[in-house]
PDB file of C-alpha atoms in Angstrom:
ATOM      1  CA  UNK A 684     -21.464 -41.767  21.776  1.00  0.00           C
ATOM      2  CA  UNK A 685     -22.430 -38.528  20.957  1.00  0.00           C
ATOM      3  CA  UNK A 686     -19.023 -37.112  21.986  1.00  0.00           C
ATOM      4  CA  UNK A 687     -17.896 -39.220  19.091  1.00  0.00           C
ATOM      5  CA  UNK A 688     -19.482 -37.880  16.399  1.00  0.00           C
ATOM      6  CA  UNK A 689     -18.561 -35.520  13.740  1.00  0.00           C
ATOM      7  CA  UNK A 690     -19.786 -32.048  13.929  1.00  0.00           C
ATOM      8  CA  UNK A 691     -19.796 -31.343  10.419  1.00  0.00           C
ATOM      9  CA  UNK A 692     -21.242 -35.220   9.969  1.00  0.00           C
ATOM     10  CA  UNK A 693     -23.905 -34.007  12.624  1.00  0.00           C
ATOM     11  CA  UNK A 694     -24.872 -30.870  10.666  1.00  0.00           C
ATOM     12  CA  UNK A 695     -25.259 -32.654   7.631  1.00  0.00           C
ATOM     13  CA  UNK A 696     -27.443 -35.503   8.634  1.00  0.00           C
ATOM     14  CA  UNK A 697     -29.353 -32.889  10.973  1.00  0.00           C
ATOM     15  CA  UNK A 698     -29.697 -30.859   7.525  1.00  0.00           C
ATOM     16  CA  UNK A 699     -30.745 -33.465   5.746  1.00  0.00           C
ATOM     17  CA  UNK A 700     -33.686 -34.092   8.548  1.00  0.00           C
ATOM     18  CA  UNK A 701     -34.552 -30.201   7.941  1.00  0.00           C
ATOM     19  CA  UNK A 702     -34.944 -31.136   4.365  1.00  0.00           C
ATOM     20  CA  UNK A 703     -37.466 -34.237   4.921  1.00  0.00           C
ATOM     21  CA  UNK A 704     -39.926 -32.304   6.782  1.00  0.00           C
ATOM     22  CA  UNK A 705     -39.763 -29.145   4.625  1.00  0.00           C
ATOM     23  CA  UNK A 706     -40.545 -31.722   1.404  1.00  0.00           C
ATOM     24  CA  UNK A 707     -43.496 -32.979   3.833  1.00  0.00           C
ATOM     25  CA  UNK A 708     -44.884 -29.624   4.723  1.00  0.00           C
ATOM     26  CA  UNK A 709     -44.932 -29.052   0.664  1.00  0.00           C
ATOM     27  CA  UNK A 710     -43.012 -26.155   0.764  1.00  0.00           C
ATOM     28  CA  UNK A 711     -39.941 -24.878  -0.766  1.00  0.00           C
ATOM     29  CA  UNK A 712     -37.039 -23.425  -0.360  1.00  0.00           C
ATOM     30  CA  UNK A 713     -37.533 -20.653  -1.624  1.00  0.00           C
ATOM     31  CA  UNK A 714     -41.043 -20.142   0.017  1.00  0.00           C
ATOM     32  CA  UNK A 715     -39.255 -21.218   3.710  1.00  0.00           C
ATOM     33  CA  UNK A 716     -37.001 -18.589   3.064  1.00  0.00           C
ATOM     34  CA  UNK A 717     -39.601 -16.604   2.853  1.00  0.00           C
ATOM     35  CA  UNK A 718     -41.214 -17.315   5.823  1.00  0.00           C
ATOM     36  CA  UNK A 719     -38.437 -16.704   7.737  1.00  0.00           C
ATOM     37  CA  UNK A 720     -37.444 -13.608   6.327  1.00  0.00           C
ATOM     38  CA  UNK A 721     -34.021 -14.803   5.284  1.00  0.00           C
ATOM     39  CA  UNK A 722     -32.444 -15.677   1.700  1.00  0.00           C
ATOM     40  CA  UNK A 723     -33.201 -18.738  -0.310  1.00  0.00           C
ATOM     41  CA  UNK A 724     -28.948 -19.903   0.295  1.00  0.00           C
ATOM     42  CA  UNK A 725     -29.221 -20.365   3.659  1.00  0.00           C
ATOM     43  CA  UNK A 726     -32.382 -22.952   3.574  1.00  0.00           C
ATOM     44  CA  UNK A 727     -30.051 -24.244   1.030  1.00  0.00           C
ATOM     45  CA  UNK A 728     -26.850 -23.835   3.284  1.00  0.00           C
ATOM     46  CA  UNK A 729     -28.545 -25.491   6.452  1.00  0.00           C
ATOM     47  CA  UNK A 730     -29.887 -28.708   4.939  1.00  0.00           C
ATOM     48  CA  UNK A 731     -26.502 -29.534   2.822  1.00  0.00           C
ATOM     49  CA  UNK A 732     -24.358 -28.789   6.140  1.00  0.00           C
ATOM     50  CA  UNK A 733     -22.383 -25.893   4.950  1.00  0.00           C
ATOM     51  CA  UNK A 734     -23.680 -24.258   7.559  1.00  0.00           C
ATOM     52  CA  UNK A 735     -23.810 -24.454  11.444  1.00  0.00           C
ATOM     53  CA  UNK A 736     -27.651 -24.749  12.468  1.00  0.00           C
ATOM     54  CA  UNK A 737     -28.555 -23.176  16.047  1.00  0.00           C
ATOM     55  CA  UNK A 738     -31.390 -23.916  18.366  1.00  0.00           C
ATOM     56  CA  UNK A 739     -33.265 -21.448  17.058  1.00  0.00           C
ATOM     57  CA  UNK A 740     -32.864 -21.818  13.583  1.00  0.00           C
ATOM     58  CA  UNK A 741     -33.861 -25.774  14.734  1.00  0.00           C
ATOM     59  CA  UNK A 742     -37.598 -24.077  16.292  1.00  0.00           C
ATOM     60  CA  UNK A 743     -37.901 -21.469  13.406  1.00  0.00           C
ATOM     61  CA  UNK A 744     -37.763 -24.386  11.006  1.00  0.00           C
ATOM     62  CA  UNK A 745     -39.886 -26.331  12.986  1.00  0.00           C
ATOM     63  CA  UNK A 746     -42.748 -23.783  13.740  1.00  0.00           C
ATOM     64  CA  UNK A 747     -42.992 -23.265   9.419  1.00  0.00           C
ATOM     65  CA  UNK A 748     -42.934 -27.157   8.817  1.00  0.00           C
ATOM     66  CA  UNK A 749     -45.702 -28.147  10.918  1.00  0.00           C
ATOM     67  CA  UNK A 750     -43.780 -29.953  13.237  1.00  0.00           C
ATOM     68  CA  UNK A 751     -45.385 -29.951  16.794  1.00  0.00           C
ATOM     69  CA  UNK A 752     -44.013 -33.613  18.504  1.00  0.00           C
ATOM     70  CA  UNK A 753     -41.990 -32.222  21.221  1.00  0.00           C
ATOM     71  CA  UNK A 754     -39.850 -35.736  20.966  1.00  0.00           C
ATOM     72  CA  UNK A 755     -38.693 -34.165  17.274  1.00  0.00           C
ATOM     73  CA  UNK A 756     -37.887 -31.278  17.841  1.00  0.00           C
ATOM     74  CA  UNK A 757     -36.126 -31.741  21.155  1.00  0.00           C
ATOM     75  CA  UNK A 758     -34.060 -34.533  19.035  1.00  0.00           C
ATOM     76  CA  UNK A 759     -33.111 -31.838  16.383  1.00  0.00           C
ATOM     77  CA  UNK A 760     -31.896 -29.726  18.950  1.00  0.00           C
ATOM     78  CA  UNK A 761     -29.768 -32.130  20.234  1.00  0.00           C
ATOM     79  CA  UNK A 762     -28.631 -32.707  17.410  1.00  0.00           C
ATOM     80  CA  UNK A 763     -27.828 -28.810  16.468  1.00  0.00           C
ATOM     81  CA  UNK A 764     -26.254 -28.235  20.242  1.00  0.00           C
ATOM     82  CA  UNK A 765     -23.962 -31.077  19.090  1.00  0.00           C
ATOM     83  CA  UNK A 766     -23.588 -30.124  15.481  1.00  0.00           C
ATOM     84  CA  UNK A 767     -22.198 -26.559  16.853  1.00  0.00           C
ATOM     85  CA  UNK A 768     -18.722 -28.726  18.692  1.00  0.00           C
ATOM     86  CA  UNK A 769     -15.632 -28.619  17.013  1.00  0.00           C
ATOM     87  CA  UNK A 770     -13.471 -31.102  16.065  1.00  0.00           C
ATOM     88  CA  UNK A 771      -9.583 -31.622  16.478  1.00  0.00           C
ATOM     89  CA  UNK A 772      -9.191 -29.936  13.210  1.00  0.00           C
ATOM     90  CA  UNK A 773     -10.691 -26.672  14.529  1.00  0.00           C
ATOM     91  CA  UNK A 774      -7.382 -26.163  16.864  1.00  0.00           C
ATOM     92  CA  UNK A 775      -5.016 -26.047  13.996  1.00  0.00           C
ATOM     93  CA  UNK A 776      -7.107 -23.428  11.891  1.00  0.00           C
ATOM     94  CA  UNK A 777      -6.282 -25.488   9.127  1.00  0.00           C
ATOM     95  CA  UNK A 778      -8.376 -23.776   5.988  1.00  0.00           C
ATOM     96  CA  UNK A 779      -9.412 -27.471   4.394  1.00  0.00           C
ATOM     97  CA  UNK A 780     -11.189 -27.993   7.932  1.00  0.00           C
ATOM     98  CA  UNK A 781     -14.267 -28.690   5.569  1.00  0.00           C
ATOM     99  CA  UNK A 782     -12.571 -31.552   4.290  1.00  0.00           C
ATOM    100  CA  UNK A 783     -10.953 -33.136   6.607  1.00  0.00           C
ATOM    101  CA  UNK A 784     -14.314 -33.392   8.657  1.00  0.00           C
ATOM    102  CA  UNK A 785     -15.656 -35.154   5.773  1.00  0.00           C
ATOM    103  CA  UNK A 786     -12.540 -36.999   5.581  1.00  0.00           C
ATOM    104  CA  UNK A 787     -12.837 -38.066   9.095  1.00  0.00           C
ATOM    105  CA  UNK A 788     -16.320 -39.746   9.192  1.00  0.00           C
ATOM    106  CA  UNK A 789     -16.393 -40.944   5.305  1.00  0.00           C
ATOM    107  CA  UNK A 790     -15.753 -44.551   5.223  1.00  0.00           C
ATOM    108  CA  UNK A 791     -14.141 -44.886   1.616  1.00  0.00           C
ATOM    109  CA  UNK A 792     -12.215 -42.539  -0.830  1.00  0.00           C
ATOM    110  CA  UNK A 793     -12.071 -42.678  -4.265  1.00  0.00           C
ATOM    111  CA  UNK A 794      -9.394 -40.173  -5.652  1.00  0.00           C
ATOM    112  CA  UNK A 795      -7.266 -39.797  -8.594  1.00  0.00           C
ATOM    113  CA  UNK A 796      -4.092 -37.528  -8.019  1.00  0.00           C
ATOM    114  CA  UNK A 797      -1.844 -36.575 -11.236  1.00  0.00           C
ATOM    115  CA  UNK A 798       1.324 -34.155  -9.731  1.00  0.00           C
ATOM    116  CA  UNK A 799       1.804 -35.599  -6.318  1.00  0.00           C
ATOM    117  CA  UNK A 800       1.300 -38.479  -3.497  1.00  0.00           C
ATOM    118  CA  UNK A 801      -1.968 -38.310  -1.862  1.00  0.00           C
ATOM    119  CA  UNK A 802      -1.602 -36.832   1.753  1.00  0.00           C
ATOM    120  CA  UNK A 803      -2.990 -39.630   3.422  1.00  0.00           C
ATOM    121  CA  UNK A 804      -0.058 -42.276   1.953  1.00  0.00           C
ATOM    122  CA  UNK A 805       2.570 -39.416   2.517  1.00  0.00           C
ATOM    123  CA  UNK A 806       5.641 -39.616   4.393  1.00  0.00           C
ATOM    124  CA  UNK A 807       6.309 -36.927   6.765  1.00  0.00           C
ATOM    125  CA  UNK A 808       9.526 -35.617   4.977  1.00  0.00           C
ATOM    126  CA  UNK A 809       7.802 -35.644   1.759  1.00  0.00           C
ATOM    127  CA  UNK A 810       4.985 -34.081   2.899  1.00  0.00           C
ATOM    128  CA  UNK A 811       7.180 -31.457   4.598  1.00  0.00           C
ATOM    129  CA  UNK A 812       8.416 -31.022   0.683  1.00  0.00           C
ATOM    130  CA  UNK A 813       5.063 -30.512  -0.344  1.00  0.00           C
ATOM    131  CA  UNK A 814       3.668 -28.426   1.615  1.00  0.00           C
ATOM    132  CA  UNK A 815       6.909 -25.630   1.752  1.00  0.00           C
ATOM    133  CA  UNK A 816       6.630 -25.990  -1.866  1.00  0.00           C
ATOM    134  CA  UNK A 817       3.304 -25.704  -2.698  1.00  0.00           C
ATOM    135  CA  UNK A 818       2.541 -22.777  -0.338  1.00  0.00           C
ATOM    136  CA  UNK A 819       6.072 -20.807  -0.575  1.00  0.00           C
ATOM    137  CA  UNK A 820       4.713 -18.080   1.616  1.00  0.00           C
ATOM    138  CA  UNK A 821       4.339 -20.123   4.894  1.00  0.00           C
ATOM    139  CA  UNK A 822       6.405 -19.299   7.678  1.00  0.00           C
ATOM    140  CA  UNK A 823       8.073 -22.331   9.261  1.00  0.00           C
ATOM    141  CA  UNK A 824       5.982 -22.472  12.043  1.00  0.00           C
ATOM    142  CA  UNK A 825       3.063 -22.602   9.539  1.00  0.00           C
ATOM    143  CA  UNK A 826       4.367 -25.281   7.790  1.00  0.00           C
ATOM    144  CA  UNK A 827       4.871 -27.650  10.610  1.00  0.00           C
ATOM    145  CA  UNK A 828       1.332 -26.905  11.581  1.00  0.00           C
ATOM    146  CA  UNK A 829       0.231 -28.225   8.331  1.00  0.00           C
ATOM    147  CA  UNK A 830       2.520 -31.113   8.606  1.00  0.00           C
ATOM    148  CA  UNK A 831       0.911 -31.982  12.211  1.00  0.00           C
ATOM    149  CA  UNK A 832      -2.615 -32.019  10.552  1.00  0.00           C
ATOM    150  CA  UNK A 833      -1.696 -33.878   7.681  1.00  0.00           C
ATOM    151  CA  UNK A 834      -0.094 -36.585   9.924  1.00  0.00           C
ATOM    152  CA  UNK A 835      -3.328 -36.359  12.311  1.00  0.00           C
ATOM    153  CA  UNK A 836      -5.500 -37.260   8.827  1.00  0.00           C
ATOM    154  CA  UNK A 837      -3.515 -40.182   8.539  1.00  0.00           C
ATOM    155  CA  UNK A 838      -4.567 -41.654  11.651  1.00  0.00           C
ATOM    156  CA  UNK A 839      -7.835 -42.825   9.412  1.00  0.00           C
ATOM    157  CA  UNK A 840      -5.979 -45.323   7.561  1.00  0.00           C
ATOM    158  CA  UNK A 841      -4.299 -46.506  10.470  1.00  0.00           C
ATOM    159  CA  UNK A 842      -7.764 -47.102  12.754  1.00  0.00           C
ATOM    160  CA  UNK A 843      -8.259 -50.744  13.447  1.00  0.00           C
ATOM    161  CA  UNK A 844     -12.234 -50.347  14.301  1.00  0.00           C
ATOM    162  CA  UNK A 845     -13.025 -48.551  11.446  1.00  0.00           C
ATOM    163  CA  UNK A 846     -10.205 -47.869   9.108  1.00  0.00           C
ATOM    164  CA  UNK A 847     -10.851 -45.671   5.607  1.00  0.00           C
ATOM    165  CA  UNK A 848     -11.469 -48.138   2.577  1.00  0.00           C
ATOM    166  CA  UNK A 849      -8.904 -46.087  -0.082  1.00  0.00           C
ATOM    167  CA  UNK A 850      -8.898 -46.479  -3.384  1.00  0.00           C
ATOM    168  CA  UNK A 851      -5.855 -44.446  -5.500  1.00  0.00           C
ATOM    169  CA  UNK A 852      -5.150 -44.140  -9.059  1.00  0.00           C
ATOM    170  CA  UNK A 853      -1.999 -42.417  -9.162  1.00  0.00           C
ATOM    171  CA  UNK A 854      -0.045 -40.854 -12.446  1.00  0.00           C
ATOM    172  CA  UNK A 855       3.045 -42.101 -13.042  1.00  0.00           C
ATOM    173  CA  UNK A 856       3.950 -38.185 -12.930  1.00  0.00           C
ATOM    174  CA  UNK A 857       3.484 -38.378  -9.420  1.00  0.00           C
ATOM    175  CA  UNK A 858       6.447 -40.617  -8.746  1.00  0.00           C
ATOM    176  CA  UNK A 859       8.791 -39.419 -11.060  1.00  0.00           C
ATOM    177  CA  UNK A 860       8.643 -36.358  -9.612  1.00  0.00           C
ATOM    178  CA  UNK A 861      11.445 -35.641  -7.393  1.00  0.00           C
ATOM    179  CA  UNK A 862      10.074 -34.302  -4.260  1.00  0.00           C
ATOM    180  CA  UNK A 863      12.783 -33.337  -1.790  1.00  0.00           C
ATOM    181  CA  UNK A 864      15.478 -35.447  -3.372  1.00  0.00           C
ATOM    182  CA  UNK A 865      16.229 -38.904  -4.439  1.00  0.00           C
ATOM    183  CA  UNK A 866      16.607 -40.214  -0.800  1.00  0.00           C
ATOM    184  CA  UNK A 867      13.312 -38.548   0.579  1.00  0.00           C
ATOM    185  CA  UNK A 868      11.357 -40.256  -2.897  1.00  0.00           C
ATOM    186  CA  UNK A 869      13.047 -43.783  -2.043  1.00  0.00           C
ATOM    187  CA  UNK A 870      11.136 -43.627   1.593  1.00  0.00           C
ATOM    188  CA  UNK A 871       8.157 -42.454   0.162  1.00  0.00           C
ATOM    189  CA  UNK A 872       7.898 -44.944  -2.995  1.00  0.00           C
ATOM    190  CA  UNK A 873       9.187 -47.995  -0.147  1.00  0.00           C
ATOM    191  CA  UNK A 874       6.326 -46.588   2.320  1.00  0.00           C
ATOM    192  CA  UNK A 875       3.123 -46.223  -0.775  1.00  0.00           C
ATOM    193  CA  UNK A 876       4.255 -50.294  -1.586  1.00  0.00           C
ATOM    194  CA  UNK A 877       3.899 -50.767   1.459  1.00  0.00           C
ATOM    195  CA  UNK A 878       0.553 -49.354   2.829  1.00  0.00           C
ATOM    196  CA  UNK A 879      -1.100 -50.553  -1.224  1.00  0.00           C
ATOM    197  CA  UNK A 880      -0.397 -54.235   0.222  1.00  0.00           C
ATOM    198  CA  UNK A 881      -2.987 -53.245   3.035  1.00  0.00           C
ATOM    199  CA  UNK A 882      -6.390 -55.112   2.486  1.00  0.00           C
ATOM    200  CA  UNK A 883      -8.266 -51.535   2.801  1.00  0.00           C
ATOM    201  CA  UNK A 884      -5.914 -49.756   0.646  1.00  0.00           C
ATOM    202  CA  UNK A 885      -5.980 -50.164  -3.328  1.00  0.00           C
ATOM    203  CA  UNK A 886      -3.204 -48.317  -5.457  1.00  0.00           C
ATOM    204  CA  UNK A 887      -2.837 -48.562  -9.264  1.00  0.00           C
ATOM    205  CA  UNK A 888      -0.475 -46.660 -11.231  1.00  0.00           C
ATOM    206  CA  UNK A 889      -1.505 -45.305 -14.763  1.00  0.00           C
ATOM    207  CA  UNK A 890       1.514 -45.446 -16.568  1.00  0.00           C
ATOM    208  CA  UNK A 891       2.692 -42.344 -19.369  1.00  0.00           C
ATOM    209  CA  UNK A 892       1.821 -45.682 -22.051  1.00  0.00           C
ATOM    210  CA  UNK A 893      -1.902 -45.073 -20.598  1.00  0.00           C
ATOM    211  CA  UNK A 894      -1.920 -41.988 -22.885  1.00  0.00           C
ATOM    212  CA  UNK A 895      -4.447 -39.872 -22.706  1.00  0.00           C
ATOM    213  CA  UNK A 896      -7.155 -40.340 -20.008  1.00  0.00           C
ATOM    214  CA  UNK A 897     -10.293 -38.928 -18.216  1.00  0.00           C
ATOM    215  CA  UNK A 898      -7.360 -37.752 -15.799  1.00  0.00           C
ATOM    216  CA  UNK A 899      -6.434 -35.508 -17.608  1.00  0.00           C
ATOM    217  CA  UNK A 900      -8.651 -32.737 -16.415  1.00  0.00           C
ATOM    218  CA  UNK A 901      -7.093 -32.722 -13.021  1.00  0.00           C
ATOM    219  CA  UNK A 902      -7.372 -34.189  -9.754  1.00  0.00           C
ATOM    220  CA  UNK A 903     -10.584 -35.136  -7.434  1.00  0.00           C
ATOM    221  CA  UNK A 904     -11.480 -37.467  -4.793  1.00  0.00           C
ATOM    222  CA  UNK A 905     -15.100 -39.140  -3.793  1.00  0.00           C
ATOM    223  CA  UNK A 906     -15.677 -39.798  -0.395  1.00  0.00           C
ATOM    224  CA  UNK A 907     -19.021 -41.929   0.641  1.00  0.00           C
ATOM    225  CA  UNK A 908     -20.817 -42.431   3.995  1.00  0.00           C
ATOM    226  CA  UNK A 909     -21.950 -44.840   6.117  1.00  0.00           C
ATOM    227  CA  UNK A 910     -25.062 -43.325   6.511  1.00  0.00           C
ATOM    228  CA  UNK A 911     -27.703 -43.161   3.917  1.00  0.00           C
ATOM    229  CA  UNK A 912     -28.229 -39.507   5.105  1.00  0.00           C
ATOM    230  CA  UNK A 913     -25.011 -38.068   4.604  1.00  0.00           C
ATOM    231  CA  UNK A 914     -24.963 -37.694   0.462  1.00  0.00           C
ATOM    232  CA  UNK A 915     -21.506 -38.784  -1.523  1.00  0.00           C
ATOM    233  CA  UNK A 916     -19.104 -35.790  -1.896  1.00  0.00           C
ATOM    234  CA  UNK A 917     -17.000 -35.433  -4.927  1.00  0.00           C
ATOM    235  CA  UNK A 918     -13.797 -32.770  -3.504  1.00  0.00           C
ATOM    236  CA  UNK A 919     -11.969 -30.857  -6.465  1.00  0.00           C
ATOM    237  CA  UNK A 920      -8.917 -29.124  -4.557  1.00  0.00           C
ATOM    238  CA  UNK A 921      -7.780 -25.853  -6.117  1.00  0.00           C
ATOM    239  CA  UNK A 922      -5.366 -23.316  -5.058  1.00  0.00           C
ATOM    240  CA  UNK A 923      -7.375 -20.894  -3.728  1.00  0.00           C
ATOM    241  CA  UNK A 924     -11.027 -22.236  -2.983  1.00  0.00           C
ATOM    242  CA  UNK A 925     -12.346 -25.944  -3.324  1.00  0.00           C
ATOM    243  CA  UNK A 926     -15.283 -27.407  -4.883  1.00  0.00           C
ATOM    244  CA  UNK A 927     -17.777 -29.680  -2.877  1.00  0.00           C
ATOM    245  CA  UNK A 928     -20.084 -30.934  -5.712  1.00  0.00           C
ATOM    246  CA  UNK A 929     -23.194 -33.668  -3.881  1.00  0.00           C
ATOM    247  CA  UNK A 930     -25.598 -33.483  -6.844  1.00  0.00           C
ATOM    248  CA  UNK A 931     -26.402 -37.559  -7.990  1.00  0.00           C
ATOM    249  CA  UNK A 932     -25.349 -36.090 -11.596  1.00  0.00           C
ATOM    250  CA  UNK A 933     -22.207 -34.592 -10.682  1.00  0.00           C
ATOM    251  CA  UNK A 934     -21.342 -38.201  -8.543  1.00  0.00           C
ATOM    252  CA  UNK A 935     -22.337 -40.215 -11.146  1.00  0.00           C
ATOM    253  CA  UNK A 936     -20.075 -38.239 -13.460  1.00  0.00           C
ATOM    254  CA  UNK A 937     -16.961 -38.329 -11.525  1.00  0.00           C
ATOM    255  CA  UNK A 938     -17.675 -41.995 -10.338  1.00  0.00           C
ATOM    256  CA  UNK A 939     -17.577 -43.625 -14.114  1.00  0.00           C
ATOM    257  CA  UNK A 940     -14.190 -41.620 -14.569  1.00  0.00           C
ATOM    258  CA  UNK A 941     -12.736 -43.193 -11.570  1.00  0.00           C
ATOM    259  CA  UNK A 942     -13.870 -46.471 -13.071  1.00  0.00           C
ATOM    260  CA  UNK A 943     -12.494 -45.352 -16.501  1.00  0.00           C
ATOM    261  CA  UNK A 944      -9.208 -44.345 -14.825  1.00  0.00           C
ATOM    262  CA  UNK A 945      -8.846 -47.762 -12.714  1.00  0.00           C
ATOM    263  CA  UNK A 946      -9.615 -50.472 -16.049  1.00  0.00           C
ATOM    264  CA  UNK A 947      -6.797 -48.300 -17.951  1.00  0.00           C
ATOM    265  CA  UNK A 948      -4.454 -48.434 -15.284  1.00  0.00           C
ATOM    266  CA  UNK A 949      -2.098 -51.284 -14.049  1.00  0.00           C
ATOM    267  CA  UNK A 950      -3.903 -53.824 -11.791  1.00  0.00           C
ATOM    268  CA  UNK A 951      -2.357 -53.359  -8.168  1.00  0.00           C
ATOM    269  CA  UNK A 952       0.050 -56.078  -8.186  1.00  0.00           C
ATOM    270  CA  UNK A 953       1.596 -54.903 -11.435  1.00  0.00           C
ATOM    271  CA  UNK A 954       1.214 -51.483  -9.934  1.00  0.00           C
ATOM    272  CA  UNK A 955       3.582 -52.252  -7.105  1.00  0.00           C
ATOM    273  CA  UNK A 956       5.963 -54.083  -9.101  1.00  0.00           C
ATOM    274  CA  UNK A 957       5.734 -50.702 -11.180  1.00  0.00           C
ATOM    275  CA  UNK A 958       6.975 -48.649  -8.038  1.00  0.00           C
ATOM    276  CA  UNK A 959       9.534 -50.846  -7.089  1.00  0.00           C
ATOM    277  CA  UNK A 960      11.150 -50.462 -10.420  1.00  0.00           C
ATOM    278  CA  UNK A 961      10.503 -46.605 -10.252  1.00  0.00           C
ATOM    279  CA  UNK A 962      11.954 -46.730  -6.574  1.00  0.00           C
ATOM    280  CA  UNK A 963      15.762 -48.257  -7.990  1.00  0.00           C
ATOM    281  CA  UNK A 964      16.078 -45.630  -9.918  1.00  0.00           C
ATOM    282  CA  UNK A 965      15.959 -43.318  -6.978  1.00  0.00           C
ATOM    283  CA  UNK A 966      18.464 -45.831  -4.900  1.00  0.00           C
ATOM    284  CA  UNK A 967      20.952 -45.530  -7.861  1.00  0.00           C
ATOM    285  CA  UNK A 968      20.515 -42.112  -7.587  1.00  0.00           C
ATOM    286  CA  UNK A 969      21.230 -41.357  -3.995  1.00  0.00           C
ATOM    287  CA  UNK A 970      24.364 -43.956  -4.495  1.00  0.00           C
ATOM    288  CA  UNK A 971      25.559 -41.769  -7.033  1.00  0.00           C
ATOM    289  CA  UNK A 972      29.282 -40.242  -6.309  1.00  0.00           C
TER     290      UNK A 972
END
């Protein structure tokens, strides 16, 4: 089992164990910092899982909480030798490897995408469009590494033991934007109607009539865990660094816009019916002389 599991998962939940027993010893960050003789981040760093936790940051933690119960500690170290694997994501160098380890073990996503099709409901041709596009300075080779990781993400959607629970509100910007051509949009449109008739997968369209919406500020996804441990995520992508945001304010925030965003959009049956009109006018297109 433990071969199974999620580093980054692992480092989280073993942070979040780090963070009980420092509450219990009464101490706090700041003053464990201290102790250690390292800055106040890295407590911080180590119990939200943004960073790897060794063996001996594991006994170092342990000798300033208190903690003596050899059955503890040898189960945090456990869990930090495992916490230190990689997973398949690693291999590819991919730089949203944060994400997609989040991705991997989260059991539902909430997102809200305004310019394009989200990657997990892409097709590979239009993601091949996307990601040339997006990133104009990737080699070829590049790009078809990204395309291989992408298409390894979607493998969530597609597990039959434990498959992602995905809920998309989608602009209508994002299909009437032609991404590598008429033909390439028809497969992509056909494939989303598809996949939204899924029993895990919920897709509404918020059409241009909408008007303006908590949308509007851009993009972000929510991804929640099966285990208590592991806290809800809201992702904001940007260009050149993401955001990770965990605070129950910052959740709560971007949890009532998703609600916001879903009663103003079309309910998923009318959504699809939506697409389906939206995907004609891509089949007259192509049929064009």
């Amino acid at each position: 089992m433990a071969a199974n599991i999620n580093p980054t998962v692992r480092r989280r939940r073993l942070g979040a164990e780090l963070r009980q027993l420092r509450l219990a010893s009464g101490l706090t960050s700041t003053e464990a910092a201290e102790r250690l003789m390292v800055s106040q981040p890295k407590i911080s760093h180590l119990e939200n899982g943004r960073r790897t936790i060794s063996p001996r940051d594991v006994r170092d933690l342990c000798g300033i909480y208190g903690v003596t119960d050899p059955q503890v500690i040898d189960s945090l170290l456990q869990m930090a030798r495992e916490a230190g694997q990689q997973g398949w994501w690693h291999t590819y160098g991919d730089p949203q490897s944060v994400y997609i380890a989040l991705e991997t073990d989260a059991t539902s996503l909430h997102t809200y995408e305004s310019a394009a099709i989200p990657a997990l409901l892409q097709t590979p041709a239009y993601s091949s469009a996307v990601i040339g596009k997006t990133i104009p300075e990737l080699t070829a080779k590049e790009t078809g590494t990204r395309l291989k990781v992408r298409l390894r993400r979607q493998h969530r959607i597609y597990d039959p033991a434990r498959p992602l629970r995905l809920w998309v509100v989608l602009d209508e910007s994002a299909l009437r934007r032609v991404v590598g051509g008429p033909d390439v949009m028809r497969e992509q449109l056909e494939h989303l109607n598809a996949l939204s008739a899924e029993p895990h997968i919920t897709v509404q369209v918020l059409p241009y009539t909408a008007g303006a919406h908590p949308g509007l500020s851009g993009q972000f996804s929510i991804l929640r865990f099966v285990d208590s441990s592991a806290a809800t995520v809201v992702y904001l992508e940007r260009f050149t660094s993401d955001l990770y945001l965990e605070k129950p304010s910052d959740v709560q925030h971007y949890s009532v816009l998703h609600d916001h965003l879903q009663a103003q959009a079309l309910s998923p049956d009318s959504s699809r019916d939506f697409i389906t009109d939206v995907t004609k006018t891509y089949i007259n297109a192509a049929n064009r002389p």
